[in-house]
mmCIF file with all atom_site columns, C-alpha atoms in Angstrom:
data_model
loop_
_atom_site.group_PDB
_atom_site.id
_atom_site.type_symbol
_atom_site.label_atom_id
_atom_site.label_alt_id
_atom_site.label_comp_id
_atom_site.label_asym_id
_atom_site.label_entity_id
_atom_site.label_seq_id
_atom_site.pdbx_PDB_ins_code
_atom_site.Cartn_x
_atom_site.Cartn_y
_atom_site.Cartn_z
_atom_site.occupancy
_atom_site.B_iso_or_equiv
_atom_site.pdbx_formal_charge
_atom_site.auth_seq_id
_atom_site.auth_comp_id
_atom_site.auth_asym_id
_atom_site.auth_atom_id
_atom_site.pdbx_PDB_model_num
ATOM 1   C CA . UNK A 1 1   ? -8.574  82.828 -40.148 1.00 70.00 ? 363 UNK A CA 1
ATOM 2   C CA . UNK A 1 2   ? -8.423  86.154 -40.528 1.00 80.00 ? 364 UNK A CA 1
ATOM 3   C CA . UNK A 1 3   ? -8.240  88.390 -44.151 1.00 84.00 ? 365 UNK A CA 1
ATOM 4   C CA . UNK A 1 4   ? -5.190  90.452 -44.724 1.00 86.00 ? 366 UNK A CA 1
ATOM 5   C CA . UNK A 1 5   ? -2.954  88.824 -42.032 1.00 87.00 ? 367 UNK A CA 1
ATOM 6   C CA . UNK A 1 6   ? 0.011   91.419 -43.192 1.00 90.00 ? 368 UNK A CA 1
ATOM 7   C CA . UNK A 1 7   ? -2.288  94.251 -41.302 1.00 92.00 ? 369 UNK A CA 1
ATOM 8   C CA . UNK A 1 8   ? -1.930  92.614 -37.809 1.00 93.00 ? 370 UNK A CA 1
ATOM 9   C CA . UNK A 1 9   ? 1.451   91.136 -37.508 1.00 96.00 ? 371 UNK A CA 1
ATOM 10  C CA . UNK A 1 10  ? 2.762   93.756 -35.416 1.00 96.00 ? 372 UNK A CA 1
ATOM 11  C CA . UNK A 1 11  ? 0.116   93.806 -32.891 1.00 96.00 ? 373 UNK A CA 1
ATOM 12  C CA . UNK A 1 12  ? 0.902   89.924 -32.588 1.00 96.00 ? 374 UNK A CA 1
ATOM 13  C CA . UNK A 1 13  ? 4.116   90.889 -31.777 1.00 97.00 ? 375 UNK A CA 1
ATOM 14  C CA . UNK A 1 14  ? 3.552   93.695 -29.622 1.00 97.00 ? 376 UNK A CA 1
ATOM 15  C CA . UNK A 1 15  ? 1.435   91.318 -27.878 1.00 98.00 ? 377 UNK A CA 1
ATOM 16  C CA . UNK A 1 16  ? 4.313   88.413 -27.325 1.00 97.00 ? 378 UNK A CA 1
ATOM 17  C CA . UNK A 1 17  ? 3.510   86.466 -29.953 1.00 97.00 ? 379 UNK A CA 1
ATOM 18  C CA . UNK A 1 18  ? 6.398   84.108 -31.046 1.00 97.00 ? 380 UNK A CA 1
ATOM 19  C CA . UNK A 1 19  ? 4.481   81.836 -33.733 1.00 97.00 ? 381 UNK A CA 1
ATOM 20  C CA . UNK A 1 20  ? 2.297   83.525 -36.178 1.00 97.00 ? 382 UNK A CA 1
ATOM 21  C CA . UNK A 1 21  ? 0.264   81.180 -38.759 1.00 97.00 ? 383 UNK A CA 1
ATOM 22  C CA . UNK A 1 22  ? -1.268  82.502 -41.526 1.00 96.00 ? 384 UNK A CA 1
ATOM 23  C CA . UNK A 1 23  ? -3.704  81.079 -43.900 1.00 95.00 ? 385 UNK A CA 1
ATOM 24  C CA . UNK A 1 24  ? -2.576  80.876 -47.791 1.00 94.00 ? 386 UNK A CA 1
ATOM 25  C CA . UNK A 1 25  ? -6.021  81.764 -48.653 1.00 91.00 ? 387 UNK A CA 1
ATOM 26  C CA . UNK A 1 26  ? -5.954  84.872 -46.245 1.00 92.00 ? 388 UNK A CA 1
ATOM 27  C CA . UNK A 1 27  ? -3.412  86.652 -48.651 1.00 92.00 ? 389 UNK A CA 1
ATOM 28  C CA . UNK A 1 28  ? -1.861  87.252 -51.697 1.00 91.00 ? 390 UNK A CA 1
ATOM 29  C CA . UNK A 1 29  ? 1.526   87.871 -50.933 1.00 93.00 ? 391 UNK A CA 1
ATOM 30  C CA . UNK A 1 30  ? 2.389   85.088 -48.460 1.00 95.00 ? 392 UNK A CA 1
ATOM 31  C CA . UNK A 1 31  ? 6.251   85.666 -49.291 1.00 95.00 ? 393 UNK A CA 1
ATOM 32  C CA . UNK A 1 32  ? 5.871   89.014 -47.761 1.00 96.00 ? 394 UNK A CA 1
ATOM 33  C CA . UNK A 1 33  ? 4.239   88.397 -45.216 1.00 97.00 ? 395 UNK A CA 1
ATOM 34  C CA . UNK A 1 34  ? 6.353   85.639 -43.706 1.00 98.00 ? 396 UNK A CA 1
ATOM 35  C CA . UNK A 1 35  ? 9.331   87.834 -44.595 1.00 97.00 ? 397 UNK A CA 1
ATOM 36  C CA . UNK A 1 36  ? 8.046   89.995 -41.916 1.00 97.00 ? 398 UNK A CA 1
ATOM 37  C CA . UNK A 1 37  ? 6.846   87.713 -39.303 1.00 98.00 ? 399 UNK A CA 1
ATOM 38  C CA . UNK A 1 38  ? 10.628  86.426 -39.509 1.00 98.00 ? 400 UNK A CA 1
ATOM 39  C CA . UNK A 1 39  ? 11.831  89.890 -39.056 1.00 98.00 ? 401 UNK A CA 1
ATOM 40  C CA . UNK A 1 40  ? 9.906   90.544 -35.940 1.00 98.00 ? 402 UNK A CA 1
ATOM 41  C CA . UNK A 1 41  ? 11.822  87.736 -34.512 1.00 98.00 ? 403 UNK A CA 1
ATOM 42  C CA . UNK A 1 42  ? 9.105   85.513 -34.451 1.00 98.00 ? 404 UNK A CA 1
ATOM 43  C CA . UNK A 1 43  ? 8.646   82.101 -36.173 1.00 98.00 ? 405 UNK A CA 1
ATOM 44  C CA . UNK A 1 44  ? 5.824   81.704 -38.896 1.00 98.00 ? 406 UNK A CA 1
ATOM 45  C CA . UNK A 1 45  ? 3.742   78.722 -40.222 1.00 98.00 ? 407 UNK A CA 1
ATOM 46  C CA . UNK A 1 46  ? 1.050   78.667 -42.930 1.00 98.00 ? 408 UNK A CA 1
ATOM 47  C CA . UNK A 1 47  ? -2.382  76.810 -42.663 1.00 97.00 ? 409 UNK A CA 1
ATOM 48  C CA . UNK A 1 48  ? -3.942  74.931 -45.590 1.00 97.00 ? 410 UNK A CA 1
ATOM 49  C CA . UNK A 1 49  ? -7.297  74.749 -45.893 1.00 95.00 ? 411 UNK A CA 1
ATOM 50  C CA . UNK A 1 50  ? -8.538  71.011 -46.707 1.00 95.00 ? 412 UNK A CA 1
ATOM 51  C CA . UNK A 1 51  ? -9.364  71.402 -50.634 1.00 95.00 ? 413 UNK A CA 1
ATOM 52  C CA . UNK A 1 52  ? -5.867  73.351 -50.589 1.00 96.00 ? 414 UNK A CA 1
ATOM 53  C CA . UNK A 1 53  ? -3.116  71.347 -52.482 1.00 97.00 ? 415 UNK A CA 1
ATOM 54  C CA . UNK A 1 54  ? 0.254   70.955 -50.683 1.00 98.00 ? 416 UNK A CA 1
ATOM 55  C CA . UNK A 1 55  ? 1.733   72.400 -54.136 1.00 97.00 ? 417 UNK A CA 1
ATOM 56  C CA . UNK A 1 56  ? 1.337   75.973 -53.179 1.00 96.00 ? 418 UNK A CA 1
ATOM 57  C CA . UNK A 1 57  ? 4.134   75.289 -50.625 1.00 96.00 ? 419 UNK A CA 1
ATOM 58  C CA . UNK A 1 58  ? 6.957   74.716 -53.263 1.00 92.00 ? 420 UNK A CA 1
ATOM 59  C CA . UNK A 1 59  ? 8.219   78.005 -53.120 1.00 93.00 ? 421 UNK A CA 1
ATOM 60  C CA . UNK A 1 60  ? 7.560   79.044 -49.487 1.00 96.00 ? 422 UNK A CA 1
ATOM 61  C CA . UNK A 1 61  ? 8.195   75.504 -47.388 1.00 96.00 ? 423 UNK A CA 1
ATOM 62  C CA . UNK A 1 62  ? 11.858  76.410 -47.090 1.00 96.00 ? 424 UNK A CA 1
ATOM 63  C CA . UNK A 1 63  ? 11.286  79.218 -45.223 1.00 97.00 ? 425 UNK A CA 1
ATOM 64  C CA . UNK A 1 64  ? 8.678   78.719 -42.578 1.00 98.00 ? 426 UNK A CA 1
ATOM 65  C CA . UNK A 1 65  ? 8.774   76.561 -39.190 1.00 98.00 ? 427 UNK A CA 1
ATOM 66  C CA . UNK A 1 66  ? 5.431   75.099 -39.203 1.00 98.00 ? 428 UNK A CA 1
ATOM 67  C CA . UNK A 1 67  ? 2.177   73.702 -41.325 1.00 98.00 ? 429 UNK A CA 1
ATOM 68  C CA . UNK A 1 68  ? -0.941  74.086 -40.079 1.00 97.00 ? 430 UNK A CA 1
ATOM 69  C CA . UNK A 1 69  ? -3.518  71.297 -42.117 1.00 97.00 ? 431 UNK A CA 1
ATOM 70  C CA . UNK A 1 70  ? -6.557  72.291 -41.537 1.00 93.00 ? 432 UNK A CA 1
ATOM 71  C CA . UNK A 1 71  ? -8.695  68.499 -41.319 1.00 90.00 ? 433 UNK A CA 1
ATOM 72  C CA . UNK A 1 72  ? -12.265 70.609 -41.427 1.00 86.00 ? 434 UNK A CA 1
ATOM 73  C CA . UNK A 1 73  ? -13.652 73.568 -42.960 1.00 82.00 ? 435 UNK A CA 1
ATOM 74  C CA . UNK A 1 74  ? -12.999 76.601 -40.488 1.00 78.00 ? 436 UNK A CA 1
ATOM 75  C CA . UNK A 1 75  ? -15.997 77.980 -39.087 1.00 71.00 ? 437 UNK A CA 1
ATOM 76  C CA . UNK A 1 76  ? -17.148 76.013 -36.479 1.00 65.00 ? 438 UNK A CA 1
ATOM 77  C CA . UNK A 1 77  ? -16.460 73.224 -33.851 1.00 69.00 ? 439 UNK A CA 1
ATOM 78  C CA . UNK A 1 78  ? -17.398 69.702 -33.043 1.00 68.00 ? 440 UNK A CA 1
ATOM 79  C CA . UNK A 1 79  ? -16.798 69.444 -37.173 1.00 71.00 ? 441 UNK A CA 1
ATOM 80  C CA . UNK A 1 80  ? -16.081 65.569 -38.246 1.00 84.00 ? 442 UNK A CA 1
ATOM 81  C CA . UNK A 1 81  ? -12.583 64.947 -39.093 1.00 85.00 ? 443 UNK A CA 1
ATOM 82  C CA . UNK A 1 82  ? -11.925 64.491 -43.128 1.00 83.00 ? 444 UNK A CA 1
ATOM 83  C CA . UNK A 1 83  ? -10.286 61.240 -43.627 1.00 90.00 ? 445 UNK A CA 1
ATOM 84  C CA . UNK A 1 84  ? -8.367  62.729 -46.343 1.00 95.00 ? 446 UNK A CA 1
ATOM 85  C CA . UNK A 1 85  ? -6.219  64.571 -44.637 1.00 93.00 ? 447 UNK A CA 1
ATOM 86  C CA . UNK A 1 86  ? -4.048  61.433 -43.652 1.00 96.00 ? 448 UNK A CA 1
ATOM 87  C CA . UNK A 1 87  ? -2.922  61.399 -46.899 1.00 97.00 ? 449 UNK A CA 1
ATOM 88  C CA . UNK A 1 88  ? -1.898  65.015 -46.775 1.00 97.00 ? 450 UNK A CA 1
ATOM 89  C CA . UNK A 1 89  ? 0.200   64.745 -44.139 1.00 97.00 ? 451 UNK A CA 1
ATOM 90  C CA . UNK A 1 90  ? 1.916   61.579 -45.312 1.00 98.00 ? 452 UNK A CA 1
ATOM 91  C CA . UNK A 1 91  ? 2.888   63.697 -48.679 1.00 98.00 ? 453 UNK A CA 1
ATOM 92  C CA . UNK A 1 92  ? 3.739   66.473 -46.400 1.00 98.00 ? 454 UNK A CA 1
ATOM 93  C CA . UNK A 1 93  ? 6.127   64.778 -43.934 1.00 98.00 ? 455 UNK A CA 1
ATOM 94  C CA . UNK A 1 94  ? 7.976   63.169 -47.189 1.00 97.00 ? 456 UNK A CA 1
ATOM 95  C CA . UNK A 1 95  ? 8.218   66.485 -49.125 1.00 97.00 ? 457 UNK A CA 1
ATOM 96  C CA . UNK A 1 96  ? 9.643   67.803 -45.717 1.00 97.00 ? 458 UNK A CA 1
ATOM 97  C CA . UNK A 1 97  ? 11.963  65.110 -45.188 1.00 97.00 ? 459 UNK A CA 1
ATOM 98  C CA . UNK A 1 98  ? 13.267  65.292 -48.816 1.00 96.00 ? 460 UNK A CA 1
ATOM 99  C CA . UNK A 1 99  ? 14.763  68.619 -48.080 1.00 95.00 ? 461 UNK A CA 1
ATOM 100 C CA . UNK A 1 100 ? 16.068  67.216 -44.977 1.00 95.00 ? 462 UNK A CA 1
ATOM 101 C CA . UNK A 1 101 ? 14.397  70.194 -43.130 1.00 94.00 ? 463 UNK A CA 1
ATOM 102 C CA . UNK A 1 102 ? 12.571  71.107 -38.850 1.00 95.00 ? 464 UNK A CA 1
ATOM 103 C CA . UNK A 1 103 ? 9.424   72.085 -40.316 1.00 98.00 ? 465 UNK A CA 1
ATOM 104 C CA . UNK A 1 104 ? 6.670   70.742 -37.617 1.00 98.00 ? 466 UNK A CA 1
ATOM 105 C CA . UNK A 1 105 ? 2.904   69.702 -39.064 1.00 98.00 ? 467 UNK A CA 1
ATOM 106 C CA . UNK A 1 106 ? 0.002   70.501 -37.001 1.00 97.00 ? 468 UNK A CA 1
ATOM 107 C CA . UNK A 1 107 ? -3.462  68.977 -37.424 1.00 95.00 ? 469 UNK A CA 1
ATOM 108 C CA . UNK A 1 108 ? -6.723  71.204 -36.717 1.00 89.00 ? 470 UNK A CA 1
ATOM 109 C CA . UNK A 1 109 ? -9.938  69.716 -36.561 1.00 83.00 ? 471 UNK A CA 1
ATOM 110 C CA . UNK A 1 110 ? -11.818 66.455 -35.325 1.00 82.00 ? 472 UNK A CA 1
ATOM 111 C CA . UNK A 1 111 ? -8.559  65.663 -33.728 1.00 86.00 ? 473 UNK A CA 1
ATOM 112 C CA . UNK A 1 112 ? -9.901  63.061 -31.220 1.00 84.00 ? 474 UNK A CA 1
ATOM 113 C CA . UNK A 1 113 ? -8.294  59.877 -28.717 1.00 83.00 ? 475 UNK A CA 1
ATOM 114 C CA . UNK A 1 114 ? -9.438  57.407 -31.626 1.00 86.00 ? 476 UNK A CA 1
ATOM 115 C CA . UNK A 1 115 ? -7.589  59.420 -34.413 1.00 89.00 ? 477 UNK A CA 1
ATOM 116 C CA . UNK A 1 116 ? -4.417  60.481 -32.499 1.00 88.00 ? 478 UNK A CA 1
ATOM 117 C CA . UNK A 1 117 ? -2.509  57.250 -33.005 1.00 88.00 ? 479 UNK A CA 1
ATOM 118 C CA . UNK A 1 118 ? -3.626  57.390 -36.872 1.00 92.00 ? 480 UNK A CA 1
ATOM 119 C CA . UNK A 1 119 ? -2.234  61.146 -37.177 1.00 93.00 ? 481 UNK A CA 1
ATOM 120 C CA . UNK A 1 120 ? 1.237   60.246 -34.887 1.00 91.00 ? 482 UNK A CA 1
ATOM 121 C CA . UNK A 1 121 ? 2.087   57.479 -37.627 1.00 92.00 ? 483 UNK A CA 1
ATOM 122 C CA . UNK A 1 122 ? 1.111   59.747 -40.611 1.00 94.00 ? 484 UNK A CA 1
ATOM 123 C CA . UNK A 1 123 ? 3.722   62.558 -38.861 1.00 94.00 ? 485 UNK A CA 1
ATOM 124 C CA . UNK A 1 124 ? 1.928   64.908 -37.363 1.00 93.00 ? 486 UNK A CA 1
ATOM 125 C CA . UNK A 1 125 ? 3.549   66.766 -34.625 1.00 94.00 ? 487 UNK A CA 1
ATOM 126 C CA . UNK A 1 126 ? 1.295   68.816 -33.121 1.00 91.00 ? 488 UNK A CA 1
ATOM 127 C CA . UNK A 1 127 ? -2.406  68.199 -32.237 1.00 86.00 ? 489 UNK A CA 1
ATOM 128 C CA . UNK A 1 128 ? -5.211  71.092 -31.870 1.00 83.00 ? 490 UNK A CA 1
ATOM 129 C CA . UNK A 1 129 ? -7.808  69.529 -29.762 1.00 79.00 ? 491 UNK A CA 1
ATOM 130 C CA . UNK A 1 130 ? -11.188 71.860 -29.383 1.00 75.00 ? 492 UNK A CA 1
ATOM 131 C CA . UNK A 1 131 ? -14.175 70.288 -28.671 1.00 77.00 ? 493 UNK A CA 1
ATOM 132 C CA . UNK A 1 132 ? -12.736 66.424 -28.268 1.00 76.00 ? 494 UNK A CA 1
ATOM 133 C CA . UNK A 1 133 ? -10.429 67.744 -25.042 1.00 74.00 ? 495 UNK A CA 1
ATOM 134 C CA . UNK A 1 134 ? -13.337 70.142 -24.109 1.00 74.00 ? 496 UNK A CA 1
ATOM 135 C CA . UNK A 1 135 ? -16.161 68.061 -23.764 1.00 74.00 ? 497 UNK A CA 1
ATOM 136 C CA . UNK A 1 136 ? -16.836 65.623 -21.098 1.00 73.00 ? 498 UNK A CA 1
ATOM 137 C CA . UNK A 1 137 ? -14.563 64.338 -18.655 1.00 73.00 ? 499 UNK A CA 1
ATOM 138 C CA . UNK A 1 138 ? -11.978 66.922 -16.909 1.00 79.00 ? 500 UNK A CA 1
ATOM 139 C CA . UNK A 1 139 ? -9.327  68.736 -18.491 1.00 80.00 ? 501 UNK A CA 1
ATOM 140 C CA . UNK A 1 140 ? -6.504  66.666 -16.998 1.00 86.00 ? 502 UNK A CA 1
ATOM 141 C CA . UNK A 1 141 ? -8.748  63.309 -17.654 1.00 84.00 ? 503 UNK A CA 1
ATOM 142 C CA . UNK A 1 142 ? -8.233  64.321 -20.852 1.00 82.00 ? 504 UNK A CA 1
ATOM 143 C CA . UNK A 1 143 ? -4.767  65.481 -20.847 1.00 83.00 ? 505 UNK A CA 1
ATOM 144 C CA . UNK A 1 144 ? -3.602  62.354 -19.468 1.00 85.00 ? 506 UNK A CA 1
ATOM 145 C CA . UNK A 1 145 ? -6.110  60.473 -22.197 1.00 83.00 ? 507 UNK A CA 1
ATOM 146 C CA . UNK A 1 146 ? -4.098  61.909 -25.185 1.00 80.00 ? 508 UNK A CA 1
ATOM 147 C CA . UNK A 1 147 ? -0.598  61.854 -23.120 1.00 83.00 ? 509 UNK A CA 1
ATOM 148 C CA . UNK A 1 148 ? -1.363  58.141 -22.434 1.00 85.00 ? 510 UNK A CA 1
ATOM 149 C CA . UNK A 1 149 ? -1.711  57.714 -26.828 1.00 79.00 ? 511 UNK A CA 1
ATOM 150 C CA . UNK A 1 150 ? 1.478   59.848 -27.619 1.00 75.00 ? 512 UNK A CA 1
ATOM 151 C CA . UNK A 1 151 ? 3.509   57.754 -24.734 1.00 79.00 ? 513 UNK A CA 1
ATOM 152 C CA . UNK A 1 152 ? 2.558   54.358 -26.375 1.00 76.00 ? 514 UNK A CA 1
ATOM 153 C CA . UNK A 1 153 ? 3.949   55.022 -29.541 1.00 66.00 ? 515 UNK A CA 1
ATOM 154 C CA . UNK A 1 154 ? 7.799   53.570 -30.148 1.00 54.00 ? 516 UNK A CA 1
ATOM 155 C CA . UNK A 1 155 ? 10.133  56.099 -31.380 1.00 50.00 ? 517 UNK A CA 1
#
């Protein structure tokens, strides 16, 4: 997370960037600053912190691509996931699906094999996995580990 997002989003886009998520808490004009990501061309999400209430998305979820729920307090890895946050993404994926809109929800933090299944059926769609995909076996172990979860789910 970084403070006054509106200050780099140009260099993010000089630099190829196509997705640019900013954190609510990181500004105070989050209208603006989307506005601009969207007219560099490139998509924009917002990231909630975990005490953050999905409410400061009424006026803004209409216009961005993706959510970013944060499931720990950014700082630091290897951070327990917060069991509340399955909740928050079940209120999410309804208030999305009530306006019938492509707006993806991506889970940061504890993400691990014995959660994934859990934050599939709450409708997540996209998993950040630090520590849990970096620690022990190999990368594609691991890779194959968390394909092997998404796979098993019926659609």
């Amino acid at each position: 997370m970084i403070s006054s997002p509106e200050r780099y989003i140009s260099n993010f886009h000089t630099a190829g960037a196509n997705l640019l998520v900013v954190h609510v808490e990181a500004t105070i004009h989050l209208q603006r600053v989307v506005s601009e990501i969207h007219r560099l061309g490139m998509k924009a999400g917002v990231a909630l912190n975990p005490s953050t209430s999905l409410s400061v998305l009424e006026y803004i979820l209409d216009d961005i691509d993706l959510v970013l729920l944060m499931s720990v307090n950014p700082g630091f890895g290897g951070q327990h996931f917060l069991s509340s946050t399955y909740e928050k993404i079940y209120n999410l994926r309804r208030m999305i699906d009530e306006r019938e809109k492509t707006i993806l929800i991506q889970v940061d933090g504890g993400v691990t094999l014995s959660n994934t299944k859990a934050l599939l059926d709450a409708g997540t769609d996209v998993f950040v996995c630090g520590s849990s995909f970096f620690v022990g076996e190999s990368y594609s172990e691991k890779r194959y580990q968390f394909e092997s979860v998404a796979n098993s789910l019926t659609i």
